[in-house]
Structures are given as structure tokens and as C-alpha cells.
Amino acid sequence: MSAHCQLTGARPGFGNSISHSHRRTSRRFDPNIQRKRYWLPSEGRYVRLMLSAKAIKTVDAIGVEAAVARIRARGVKV
């Protein structure tokens, strides 16, 4: 499962873990990606989306039809 959001495009960030002795090692900050299934009334089918927690709230606010339109506008196949 790749760690990026289909709606917002959120991807992992990279940085350093810093130990008590101040040694730095590479680390990765992954977005909170969830796999969610929505009913798409216009097509009469379910769509399965990989969304961040923030994007799930966005879908609740704008509706699944508008969210799928935004995803398709980004060039992602749904």
C-alpha cells in the first residue's frame, strides 16, 4: 500500500530521528492513510479510495461526487 492520498496528494515527509546523544538517523513521516469504500450513486457502484484522515473529513463535507470529480481532475483513475 503506497502512502499517498488520492484526494489531497499527501505523501510521506522525510527527516531525522535525533537520539539522546544527538545522533541523527533517517526517518519517514507517513500520512494517516485509510482505505475507505463509498457508494457512488451516479455510476451505481462502490468506489474504494485511499484517503488521509483529513481527506475523509473533506469527503464528508463536500460529498463523494465532488470528491471523485477532484480526484479525476488530478488524473487519478477511480
PDB file of C-alpha atoms in Angstrom, residues 3-68:
ATOM      1  CA  ALA A   3       1.423   6.003   1.456  1.00  0.00           C
ATOM      2  CA  HIS A   4      -0.245   8.763  -0.526  1.00  0.00           C
ATOM      3  CA  CYS A   5      -3.740  10.237  -0.541  1.00  0.00           C
ATOM      4  CA  GLN A   6      -5.771  10.168  -3.754  1.00  0.00           C
ATOM      5  CA  LEU A   7      -7.683  13.351  -2.904  1.00  0.00           C
ATOM      6  CA  THR A   8      -5.135  15.673  -1.298  1.00  0.00           C
ATOM      7  CA  GLY A   9      -1.955  14.137  -2.712  1.00  0.00           C
ATOM      8  CA  ALA A  10      -0.385  13.940   0.759  1.00  0.00           C
ATOM      9  CA  ARG A  11       2.840  11.920   0.616  1.00  0.00           C
ATOM     10  CA  PRO A  12       5.416  10.890   3.209  1.00  0.00           C
ATOM     11  CA  GLY A  13       7.749  13.532   4.570  1.00  0.00           C
ATOM     12  CA  PHE A  14      11.353  12.751   5.436  1.00  0.00           C
ATOM     13  CA  GLY A  15      13.536  13.909   8.266  1.00  0.00           C
ATOM     14  CA  ASN A  16      15.797  12.740  11.050  1.00  0.00           C
ATOM     15  CA  SER A  17      15.328  10.936  14.327  1.00  0.00           C
ATOM     16  CA  ILE A  18      17.578  12.534  16.903  1.00  0.00           C
ATOM     17  CA  SER A  19      18.710  10.345  19.794  1.00  0.00           C
ATOM     18  CA  HIS A  20      19.551  11.468  23.305  1.00  0.00           C
ATOM     19  CA  SER A  21      23.227  11.631  22.289  1.00  0.00           C
ATOM     20  CA  HIS A  22      22.137  13.756  19.300  1.00  0.00           C
ATOM     21  CA  ARG A  23      22.971  11.161  16.637  1.00  0.00           C
ATOM     22  CA  ARG A  24      20.794  11.587  13.567  1.00  0.00           C
ATOM     23  CA  THR A  25      19.247   8.719  11.642  1.00  0.00           C
ATOM     24  CA  SER A  26      16.885   8.962   8.713  1.00  0.00           C
ATOM     25  CA  ARG A  27      13.166   8.524   9.291  1.00  0.00           C
ATOM     26  CA  ARG A  28       9.893   8.852   7.423  1.00  0.00           C
ATOM     27  CA  PHE A  29       6.693  10.661   8.461  1.00  0.00           C
ATOM     28  CA  ASP A  30       3.796   8.776   6.842  1.00  0.00           C
ATOM     29  CA  PRO A  31       0.363  10.392   6.395  1.00  0.00           C
ATOM     30  CA  ASN A  32      -2.574   8.690   8.109  1.00  0.00           C
ATOM     31  CA  ILE A  33      -3.851   6.757   5.069  1.00  0.00           C
ATOM     32  CA  GLN A  34      -7.097   4.787   5.323  1.00  0.00           C
ATOM     33  CA  ARG A  35      -8.805   2.595   2.731  1.00  0.00           C
ATOM     34  CA  LYS A  36     -12.462   3.643   2.516  1.00  0.00           C
ATOM     35  CA  ARG A  37     -15.357   2.451   0.375  1.00  0.00           C
ATOM     36  CA  TYR A  38     -18.023   4.927  -0.800  1.00  0.00           C
ATOM     37  CA  TRP A  39     -21.234   4.426  -2.761  1.00  0.00           C
ATOM     38  CA  LEU A  40     -21.152   6.474  -5.986  1.00  0.00           C
ATOM     39  CA  PRO A  41     -24.837   6.995  -6.946  1.00  0.00           C
ATOM     40  CA  SER A  42     -24.153   8.471 -10.401  1.00  0.00           C
ATOM     41  CA  GLU A  43     -22.362   5.290 -11.510  1.00  0.00           C
ATOM     42  CA  GLY A  44     -24.389   2.873  -9.378  1.00  0.00           C
ATOM     43  CA  ARG A  45     -21.296   1.280  -7.832  1.00  0.00           C
ATOM     44  CA  TYR A  46     -18.922   1.423  -4.900  1.00  0.00           C
ATOM     45  CA  VAL A  47     -15.513   3.061  -5.208  1.00  0.00           C
ATOM     46  CA  ARG A  48     -12.604   2.206  -2.940  1.00  0.00           C
ATOM     47  CA  LEU A  49     -10.404   5.202  -2.147  1.00  0.00           C
ATOM     48  CA  MET A  50      -7.088   5.574  -0.328  1.00  0.00           C
ATOM     49  CA  LEU A  51      -7.583   8.722   1.720  1.00  0.00           C
ATOM     50  CA  SER A  52      -5.826  10.531   4.527  1.00  0.00           C
ATOM     51  CA  ALA A  53      -7.827  11.221   7.686  1.00  0.00           C
ATOM     52  CA  LYS A  54      -8.115  14.884   6.649  1.00  0.00           C
ATOM     53  CA  ALA A  55      -9.418  13.877   3.198  1.00  0.00           C
ATOM     54  CA  ILE A  56     -12.110  11.666   4.769  1.00  0.00           C
ATOM     55  CA  LYS A  57     -13.411  14.754   6.588  1.00  0.00           C
ATOM     56  CA  THR A  58     -13.279  16.675   3.293  1.00  0.00           C
ATOM     57  CA  VAL A  59     -15.381  13.991   1.567  1.00  0.00           C
ATOM     58  CA  ASP A  60     -17.913  14.218   4.410  1.00  0.00           C
ATOM     59  CA  ALA A  61     -18.124  17.984   3.876  1.00  0.00           C
ATOM     60  CA  ILE A  62     -18.237  18.231   0.056  1.00  0.00           C
ATOM     61  CA  GLY A  63     -19.791  14.880  -0.824  1.00  0.00           C
ATOM     62  CA  VAL A  64     -18.442  11.835  -2.610  1.00  0.00           C
ATOM     63  CA  GLU A  65     -19.437  13.013  -6.113  1.00  0.00           C
ATOM     64  CA  ALA A  66     -17.439  16.241  -5.804  1.00  0.00           C
ATOM     65  CA  ALA A  67     -14.512  14.399  -4.215  1.00  0.00           C
ATOM     66  CA  VAL A  68     -14.361  11.841  -7.047  1.00  0.00           C
TER      67      VAL A  68
END
